[in-house]
Tab-separated table of C-alpha atoms in Angstrom:
chain	number	residue	atom	x	y	z
A	189	MET	CA	1.675	15.940	-8.001
A	190	HIS	CA	-1.129	17.935	-6.486
A	191	THR	CA	-5.410	16.319	-7.372
A	192	GLU	CA	-5.980	19.815	-9.239
A	193	ASP	CA	-3.462	18.229	-11.999
A	194	TRP	CA	-4.281	15.154	-11.692
A	195	PRO	CA	-4.876	12.747	-14.759
A	196	SER	CA	-8.555	12.217	-15.919
A	197	THR	CA	-8.612	9.774	-18.012
A	198	ALA	CA	-6.358	6.071	-18.564
A	199	GLU	CA	-3.844	7.774	-21.218
A	200	GLU	CA	-3.494	10.574	-18.973
A	201	ALA	CA	-2.767	8.269	-15.304
A	202	LEU	CA	-1.199	5.459	-18.112
A	203	ALA	CA	1.916	8.653	-19.005
A	204	VAL	CA	1.455	9.378	-15.042
A	205	GLN	CA	2.797	5.928	-14.034
A	206	GLU	CA	5.835	6.044	-17.054
A	207	ARG	CA	7.288	9.632	-16.223
A	208	LEU	CA	6.955	8.758	-12.200
A	209	ARG	CA	7.651	4.908	-12.625
A	210	ASP	CA	11.728	6.576	-12.895
A	211	ARG	CA	11.348	8.339	-9.784
A	212	VAL	CA	11.624	5.137	-7.703
A	213	GLU	CA	14.500	4.381	-5.197
A	214	LEU	CA	15.179	0.734	-4.793
A	215	ALA	CA	18.367	1.045	-2.520
A	216	ASP	CA	16.866	0.881	1.024
A	217	ASP	CA	17.571	3.331	3.927
A	218	CYS	CA	14.172	2.682	6.369
A	219	PRO	CA	15.325	1.672	10.023
A	220	GLU	CA	15.930	-1.933	10.152
A	221	LEU	CA	12.802	-2.170	13.109
A	222	PRO	CA	11.598	1.833	12.223
A	223	PRO	CA	9.512	3.354	15.386
A	224	THR	CA	6.279	3.057	13.774
A	225	VAL	CA	4.357	1.923	11.073
A	226	THR	CA	1.227	3.764	9.162
A	227	GLY	CA	-1.110	1.923	7.205
A	228	LEU	CA	-3.279	3.173	4.349
A	229	ASP	CA	-6.444	1.593	2.893
A	230	VAL	CA	-9.563	2.991	1.430
A	231	ALA	CA	-13.711	1.744	1.859
A	232	TYR	CA	-16.147	2.434	-0.936
A	233	ASP	CA	-19.588	3.441	-0.252
A	234	ASP	CA	-22.274	2.466	-3.625
A	235	ASN	CA	-22.391	6.149	-4.768
A	236	ASP	CA	-18.435	6.289	-5.386
A	237	GLY	CA	-17.268	7.533	-2.422
A	238	ILE	CA	-14.430	7.075	-0.763
A	239	ALA	CA	-13.239	7.045	2.310
A	240	ALA	CA	-9.437	6.908	3.174
A	241	ALA	CA	-7.339	6.410	6.746
A	242	VAL	CA	-4.322	5.929	7.579
A	243	VAL	CA	-3.177	4.526	10.662
A	244	THR	CA	0.338	5.554	13.145
A	245	LEU	CA	1.061	1.883	14.959
A	246	GLU	CA	3.825	1.794	17.249
A	247	THR	CA	6.303	-1.465	15.581
A	248	ALA	CA	6.737	-2.995	19.035
A	249	GLY	CA	3.748	-2.865	20.214
A	250	LEU	CA	1.260	-2.021	17.645
A	251	THR	CA	-0.826	-0.220	19.497
A	252	VAL	CA	-2.234	2.492	17.830
A	253	VAL	CA	-0.945	6.490	17.851
A	254	GLU	CA	-2.246	8.242	15.676
A	255	GLN	CA	-5.134	7.670	12.794
A	256	ARG	CA	-6.717	10.192	9.889
A	257	THR	CA	-9.311	10.241	7.113
A	258	HIS	CA	-10.762	11.481	4.059
A	259	ARG	CA	-13.850	11.307	2.446
A	260	ALA	CA	-13.749	11.822	-1.275
A	261	LYS	CA	-15.934	11.741	-4.126
A	262	ALA	CA	-14.113	9.631	-6.824
A	263	VAL	CA	-11.867	10.817	-8.914
A	264	PHE	CA	-11.171	8.833	-11.676
A	265	PRO	CA	-12.652	6.005	-13.656
A	266	TYR	CA	-12.022	2.079	-12.622
A	267	GLU	CA	-9.527	0.814	-14.049
A	268	PRO	CA	-7.273	-1.882	-13.587
A	269	GLY	CA	-3.821	-1.480	-12.712
A	270	LEU	CA	-4.656	2.448	-12.000
A	271	PHE	CA	-6.242	2.727	-8.819
A	272	ALA	CA	-3.486	4.623	-7.131
A	273	PHE	CA	-5.330	7.070	-9.313
A	274	ARG	CA	-8.936	6.545	-6.914
A	275	GLU	CA	-7.472	5.757	-4.083
A	276	LEU	CA	-3.734	7.871	-3.755
A	277	PRO	CA	-6.363	12.391	-3.759
A	278	PRO	CA	-7.993	11.385	-0.471
A	279	LEU	CA	-5.072	9.388	0.770
A	280	LEU	CA	-2.722	12.297	0.834
A	281	ALA	CA	-5.035	14.212	2.346
A	282	ALA	CA	-5.646	12.356	5.388
A	283	LEU	CA	-1.869	12.073	5.363
A	284	ASP	CA	-1.757	15.414	5.469
A	285	ARG	CA	-3.252	15.207	8.807
A	286	LEU	CA	-1.378	13.444	10.914
A	287	GLU	CA	0.435	15.496	13.272
A	288	ARG	CA	3.159	12.810	13.005
A	289	THR	CA	5.483	12.353	9.334
A	290	PRO	CA	5.691	8.578	8.710
A	291	ASP	CA	8.711	5.920	9.478
A	292	VAL	CA	7.493	3.918	6.640
A	293	LEU	CA	3.732	3.799	5.256
A	294	VAL	CA	2.460	-0.365	4.464
A	295	CYS	CA	0.035	-0.203	1.538
A	296	ASP	CA	-3.239	-3.113	1.038
A	297	GLY	CA	-2.425	-3.311	-2.853
A	298	HIS	CA	0.951	-3.877	-4.699
A	299	GLY	CA	4.029	-1.608	-5.143
A	300	LEU	CA	6.779	-3.588	-8.369
A	301	ALA	CA	4.298	-6.205	-8.313
A	302	HIS	CA	2.563	-4.311	-10.589
A	303	PRO	CA	2.508	-5.108	-14.967
A	304	ARG	CA	4.368	-1.755	-15.203
A	305	ARG	CA	5.945	-1.917	-11.649
A	306	PHE	CA	4.716	1.866	-10.268
A	307	GLY	CA	1.535	-0.095	-7.700
A	308	LEU	CA	0.308	1.905	-4.841
A	309	ALA	CA	3.217	1.656	-3.111
A	310	CYS	CA	5.526	3.283	-5.638
A	311	HIS	CA	3.555	5.987	-6.390
A	312	VAL	CA	1.970	7.157	-3.075
A	313	GLY	CA	6.359	6.872	-2.069
A	314	VAL	CA	7.269	8.691	-4.799
A	315	LEU	CA	4.761	11.289	-3.783
A	316	THR	CA	5.555	11.118	-0.563
A	317	GLY	CA	9.340	10.703	-0.255
A	318	LEU	CA	8.937	7.841	2.605
A	319	PRO	CA	9.441	4.757	1.944
A	320	ALA	CA	6.857	2.430	1.022
A	321	PHE	CA	5.715	-2.046	0.328
A	322	GLY	CA	2.825	-2.933	-1.036
A	323	VAL	CA	1.089	-5.794	0.949
A	324	GLY	CA	-2.060	-7.495	-1.415
A	325	LYS	CA	-4.008	-10.143	-0.679
A	326	THR	CA	-4.154	-11.143	-4.744
A	327	ARG	CA	-2.223	-11.692	-7.592
A	328	LEU	CA	-1.978	-8.782	-9.725
A	329	VAL	CA	1.286	-10.227	-12.135
A	330	GLY	CA	3.490	-12.756	-11.769
A	331	THR	CA	3.629	-16.583	-11.049
A	332	HIS	CA	5.300	-18.074	-8.439
A	333	ALA	CA	5.893	-21.706	-6.581
A	334	ALA	CA	3.493	-22.228	-3.812
A	335	PRO	CA	5.094	-21.349	-0.190
A	336	ALA	CA	5.271	-24.376	1.990
A	337	SER	CA	2.727	-24.443	4.818
A	338	ALA	CA	4.808	-22.820	7.872
A	339	ARG	CA	3.746	-19.552	8.834
A	340	GLY	CA	7.172	-17.446	7.274
A	341	ALA	CA	7.709	-19.609	4.109
A	342	ALA	CA	8.235	-17.579	1.348
A	343	GLU	CA	8.865	-17.289	-2.163
A	344	PRO	CA	9.878	-15.565	-5.030
A	345	LEU	CA	6.565	-13.715	-6.924
A	346	VAL	CA	8.270	-13.062	-11.313
A	347	ASP	CA	6.650	-11.693	-14.283
A	348	GLY	CA	8.239	-11.004	-17.338
A	349	GLY	CA	11.663	-12.508	-15.926
A	350	GLU	CA	12.071	-10.488	-12.913
A	351	VAL	CA	10.810	-11.175	-9.220
A	352	VAL	CA	9.032	-8.571	-8.704
A	353	GLY	CA	7.818	-9.801	-5.505
A	354	ALA	CA	7.237	-12.388	-2.690
A	355	VAL	CA	4.244	-14.535	-1.918
A	356	VAL	CA	4.412	-15.237	2.152
A	357	ARG	CA	3.224	-16.991	4.197
A	358	THR	CA	2.037	-14.966	7.443
A	359	GLN	CA	0.165	-17.879	9.615
A	360	ASP	CA	0.295	-21.768	9.435
A	361	GLY	CA	-2.021	-23.087	6.990
A	362	VAL	CA	-3.359	-19.717	5.893
A	363	LYS	CA	-3.388	-18.088	2.152
A	364	PRO	CA	-0.743	-16.031	2.039
A	365	VAL	CA	-0.178	-12.627	1.136
A	366	TYR	CA	1.930	-10.365	-2.246
A	367	VAL	CA	4.520	-8.126	-0.677
A	368	SER	CA	6.929	-5.945	-2.539
A	369	ALA	CA	9.077	-3.297	-2.609
A	370	GLY	CA	7.412	0.646	-3.493
A	371	HIS	CA	10.372	2.775	-2.526
A	372	ARG	CA	13.046	3.366	-0.028
A	373	ILE	CA	13.055	-0.038	0.780
A	374	ASP	CA	13.689	-3.286	-0.102
A	375	LEU	CA	11.880	-6.818	-0.966
A	376	ALA	CA	13.352	-8.757	1.418
A	377	HIS	CA	13.451	-6.292	4.524
A	378	ALA	CA	9.171	-4.790	3.417
A	379	CYS	CA	8.612	-9.380	4.270
A	380	ARG	CA	10.533	-8.818	7.655
A	381	LEU	CA	8.333	-6.089	8.298
A	382	THR	CA	5.273	-8.538	6.842
A	383	LEU	CA	5.816	-10.590	9.806
A	384	ALA	CA	7.022	-8.610	12.630
A	385	LEU	CA	3.327	-6.453	11.720
A	386	THR	CA	1.125	-10.081	11.333
A	387	PRO	CA	1.648	-11.726	14.848
A	388	ARG	CA	-1.640	-13.382	14.731
A	389	TYR	CA	-3.469	-12.551	11.635
A	390	ARG	CA	-3.472	-13.111	8.084
A	391	LEU	CA	-2.539	-9.204	7.404
A	392	PRO	CA	-0.094	-6.907	8.823
A	393	GLU	CA	-2.649	-5.750	12.016
A	394	THR	CA	-1.774	-1.932	10.097
A	395	THR	CA	-4.240	-3.161	7.534
A	396	ARG	CA	-6.811	-3.636	9.646
A	397	GLN	CA	-6.541	-1.393	11.434
A	398	ALA	CA	-6.919	1.203	9.014
A	399	ASP	CA	-10.181	-0.729	7.282
A	400	ARG	CA	-11.633	-0.824	10.614
A	401	LEU	CA	-11.911	2.649	10.418
A	402	SER	CA	-12.043	3.244	6.796
A	403	ARG	CA	-14.848	1.952	6.717
A	404	THR	CA	-16.191	2.694	10.283
A	405	ALA	CA	-15.672	6.472	8.256
A	406	LEU	CA	-18.231	5.679	5.240
A	407	ARG	CA	-21.334	5.169	8.074
């Protein structure tokens, strides 16, 4: 799907989600420890402008390999559960500017942990064909028990009787994050990579770097 075909109404967007979600691949073919990880994030200004940032890090040392940004105006209204339609056009443009194809995409948001099981991580995975998963700061759907306080503790995130993600404690005593598979990676693998990307802080280094870059791009 190209941006010129992008939905402009909630009804059109819902139809796209229904059509594309059957293309999500849940079989895991992502390397256990991929050579690189690419974080995606966006920042907004007060005039509906968006700065998208993608940052590729070496997985082993979490050093920046490559980074790109793209600024644009939002082409879709603010609608809960449809954020991907605001964020994906500039994110896809930024991804297109990378010289190296990402090994796996780490989204600041959700994958299967979405009302229609098609969050940002699923959407970008299907459109790019790349492995992708989401690490959300807050819960969008489902219920869960509180994970133990130690780093690495996790509990299933359940919605409608289905496990759609995991609630993972990335640092001792800090608020957990919400991990969900998006495309071509399973939940357990996504949780392992999330912990590999959070050696010091609550959020993955991919998200931290992409967030910082997107905010700088707005200036």
